[in-house]
Amino acid sequence: MADDRRAPTNKGRGGAAPALSFLETLRWAWRQLTSMRTALFLLLLLALAAVPGSIVPQRSVDQRAVQAYFERHPDLAPVLDRLGAFHVYTSVWFSAIYILLMVSLIGCILPRVAVYSRALRARPPKAPRNFSRLPASATYETEADVETVLAAAGATLGLARKDTVTVTDDGAVVEGEVRAEKGYLREFGNLVFHVSLVVVLVGVASMSLLGYRGSAIVAEGKGFSNTLTQFDEFTSGGLFDTDDLPPFSLTLDNLEATFELDGPQRGAPRSFSATGTVIDAPGEEPRPFEVKVNHPLRVDGASAYLVGSGYAPVIRVRDGKGRVVFEDAVPFLPADATYTSNGVVKVADARPEQLGFQGFFLPTAVSFGEDEIPVSAHPAAANPLLGLFAYYGDLGLDGGESQSVYVLDKDGLTQFLGDDGKPLRLMLSPGQSADLPDGMGSIEFVELRQFARFQFSAQPGVMIPLWGVSIGVLGLVLSLTIRPRRTWVRARRRDDGVTVVEIAALDRVPRSDVAQSVDDLAARLAERTGHTGNDYDTASEAEPPKKDEG
Amino acid sequence: MTLEDWANFSNNAVAAATAVLALAWLASVAQWAFGSKAVRVERAVAAAEPALVGGGSASSNAPAVDGPSSADREAAEERSDLFGRIAFSLTVLGFLVLLAAVVARGLAAERVPWGNMYEFATTGICVVLGGYLVMDVLMKVRWLAPIVLGFAVVVLGLSMTVYVPAGPLVPALDSYWLVIHVISAMVAGAGFLVGAGASVLYLLRTRADARGGAKGYLSRLPSAASMDQLAYRVTAFSFPVWTFAALISGPIWAEHAWGRPWGWDPKEVWAFITWVAYAGYLHARATAGWKGKAAAILSLIAFATFLFNFVGVNLFFPGLHSYAK
Ligand code: HEM
C-alpha cells in the first residue's frame, strides 16, 4: 500500500533531481523508511543478523562456551568480540535494525488505518457501465418487475454491505442496481496482524529492558534470599534497578534426581524435583514449594526454575590445632553425563597455614585396577567417592579482587606431598576422614548432600508479546481467508415488459472461483424471481473456467 | 504385548513402510514416464495426421499409420493410469503401516512418539503422508506424488542413522507443551513441503513454457498458474500454524522449562528465520513485481531454512534443543 505512493516531491519535475529542501529530504526519507519494501528488507535483515548468534556462542546463553571459544580462536575472538558477535541480540547493530523496523512498521500502519477507516465509512461503488468487461458476469430475463428483482437480489446477496439505487420514470421503477461489497474484515485482520507485530516488538523490548535473570546454587539444607550478592551469575536489563529485586527467600529441603538404572538409556536423567519452603516477602508465612523441570515456582514478581543439580559433599576440616575451621556442603559442578564433578574447598580460617583442596567427586565410582584413577559409571550416588589434592599456604583471598569459589588460586599455595614424594591424593567415602601430613590438620567427608541450581528471573510484560502474537495470528487468519468481493446486480425493464437482469462481480484479490459464484448467484436469483425460459447467458461461459485453475 | 514387543513391532513396521513407499515412489515415477511417453506419441501421431490436430479424442477411430500409432498412445496412457493407481494404493498402504509404527512406538515408550530426532522424522513423515492424502481428496494433488514420496523415502531412510531405542523422555521434554508444540510444527512442515513441491514444479513448468511449451510429463501437470495457486494456498494455511508452533506454543513452553520465552537458542533463531522468509513470500505474492518466479524461489529458500533447522541445527549447533542424540 504505502509503497504505491510516490513521493510528491518528484511529481511533475520530469525526473530531474533538484536540490531538495531539508524538510523535503526528511519527508522523502520517511516515505522510504515506511514503505512495505523497506519493512520487509529490514525484516529479512533482522533474520540474517540473527544467524551469527546461532553459530558463535552467546554470553547470555552460555558463558563458558564463550570462554572456550576465546581459547580456541585467540586471534579471531577479540575481533568478533568488538563486533558484538558474542552478544548479537543486544548489539548496537541488531538493536538498530530492530528499532528501524519498529518505526517503519508504525509508519506504514498509521496511514493504512486512516485509509481503512475511510473505506469503512464509504458506500459500495457504482456499477461499471459494461458488465462484460468484468472478469465474471451473467444475465437472464424475467417477467418480474425491477423492484422485485432488486429486493430478491438484496436478500440473495446476504451479509454484504449493500446499497440499492433506482431510476424511475413516471413513478414506475424502470431501472436499478444493487451494489454490494463484502470482505472488509480482510483488511481489518491485516491491520490487526501488523499492529500486533509492533506490540510484540514493544513487549520484547520491555521484557529485556525491565527484567533480570540470575542463577544460584543452593545445597540441601541451605537457603537463598533474592539479593544481588547471592547470585552466581546475574544479568539485567538497562532499566532494571537491583534495589527492586523482589524480597523473597527460600530454603531447599530436598533435591530428588532419578536416572535410568538399566536398559539402553542407562544413566539418562528421568526426573528432577526440588522441595522446600519459600517466604514470599519478609514477615510472611513460609509455604512449601516443589520445583520441577517444566514446573517453575512463581513468587510475587519473579519465577524460580530448576535448571541443574549436582552433589555437594559436606566437608569438615580441622586445622593443625584441632579446631573445626570449616564445615559446609560444598557444591561440586558436574562436568559430564555421569556427574563426574569438580570442586574446591577453601579454608581461610585454618592455622598456622590456610588450607585449600581441589579435586573431583564421583557419584558411582568404579576402579579398573589398583593404581587406576577411578571413574564414574552412573550419575546416581551408588558409590560416592571424593578425590582431593591438598594445598597449604596463602589462598590469595586478601587481595581485594573477587575470586570464583570454584577456582583455587595456586600462586601462594604449596601442594602436600605423600610419603612417595608424589602429590598427596586423598580418597574419601562418606564418613571417612584423612589426616594431612605434618600435623597440619584433617579433612572429613561427613555426608553426601545434593544441590539444586536455580535460575531466578523476572520478565515484566512477558504476556504482552504472547497476547500480541496470539491476536496477531487471529488477524492473520482473517486476512488470509477472507476474500473481499464487489457484486453488482442491475435490472432494467425493457419496453416489451421483460426485465433484463445483469450480474457481475469483481474480486479485490483475484480468485479463480468468481465465475462459478456469479453463475450460482444468477441461478439462485432466477429461481427466486422466475425467468422467461430463455436460457440465461453467462459471459463467463464464453471462456470456460479451466477446472484445474482452482 | 510387552513394551519391548511394541518397540520391535514399530521398528519392523517402519522398515516395511519404507519399502512400501519406495515401491510407491517407483510406481509414481513409472506413471510419469508412461505419461510423458503418451504425450510424445500423441505429438508424433498428431504430426503424422495434420487433419486430427487438436482432436485428442478423435484419435480412437484414427486409421492405422506407420510409426507410432494412437494405439501406442493409448497403451502408454493406460499404463500410466495403472501405475498411478498402484502408486496411490501403495501410498495409502505405506501410510497405514507407518501410522501403525508410530502408534506402536508411542505405546512402547508410553508417551507421545515425538521425543527425539528419529521419532520426529518418522512421525513427521506420517503427518506429511496423511496431509498429502487429505489434500488429494480436497484438491487433487496426485501430480505431486513423486516429490512427496521421494522425500518421504529419503527421510525415512535417513532416520535410521539417528535411531534410538524407545524409552522415556528427558525431563525437559516431559511436558504437554511438547505434544502441542511439536504436532503444530509438523503440520506446518507438511504444508510447507507440499508448497515447496508445487513451487518446484511450477518453476520447471514456467521455464518449459517459456522455452516454447512444456514437453513430456510437465505438460500433463496442472497449469503453472494453478500450481502456483496451490503452493500459495498450502503456505497460507501453514504459515499461521507455524506462527503458532514457533512463536506461541514454543515460547510458552520455553518459559516453563528454561525460564525465558525466547533466548535466541540456535533452534529458535532458525525458526524465526523460517517465519520471516515465509512472511516475505506472502508479501511477495501480494506485490506486483514479485509475483511468480521470484516468489516461488523465496518459498524454496524458506523451506530450505525449515529443513536446515530440523537437520543442520540439531546436528551441528549445540543448544538447549538437544534432542538430536
Ligand atoms: C511497512 C510495513 C508493511 C506493510 C506496508 C505491509 C503491507 C502488507 C499488505 C498490504 C499485506 C496484504 C497483502 C494481501 O492483501 O495479500 C500484508 C500482508 C502480510 N504482512 Fe505485511 N506489511 C508490512 C510489514 C510486515 C512485516 C514487518 C511483517 C512481518 C512478518 C509482515 C507480515 C505480513 C504477513 C504474514 C502478511 C500475510 C497476510 C496476507 O497475505 O494478507 N508485514 N502486508
Short mmCIF file of N, CA and C in Angstrom, two decimals, chain A residues 83 101 123 186 261 285 312 392 484:
data_model
loop_
_atom_site.label_atom_id
_atom_site.label_comp_id
_atom_site.label_asym_id
_atom_site.label_seq_id
_atom_site.Cartn_x
_atom_site.Cartn_y
_atom_site.Cartn_z
N LEU A 83 32.97 -6.67 17.47
CA LEU A 83 31.80 -6.54 16.60
C LEU A 83 30.50 -6.94 17.32
N LEU A 101 12.96 -1.19 12.18
CA LEU A 101 11.82 -2.00 11.76
C LEU A 101 10.55 -1.54 12.46
N ARG A 123 -19.50 3.98 0.86
CA ARG A 123 -20.55 3.08 0.36
C ARG A 123 -19.97 2.26 -0.79
N ARG A 186 -11.01 -8.54 5.92
CA ARG A 186 -9.68 -8.91 5.47
C ARG A 186 -8.66 -7.84 5.85
N LEU A 261 18.12 -46.72 35.39
CA LEU A 261 19.07 -47.61 36.04
C LEU A 261 19.64 -48.66 35.11
N GLU A 285 4.15 -15.76 55.95
CA GLU A 285 4.23 -17.17 56.34
C GLU A 285 5.01 -17.97 55.31
N ALA A 312 26.83 -32.09 46.59
CA ALA A 312 27.52 -31.18 47.49
C ALA A 312 27.94 -31.94 48.73
N TYR A 392 48.59 -25.99 51.03
CA TYR A 392 48.63 -25.08 52.17
C TYR A 392 49.36 -23.82 51.75
N PRO A 484 -12.28 -10.28 -0.20
CA PRO A 484 -13.23 -9.21 -0.49
C PRO A 484 -13.76 -9.32 -1.91
#
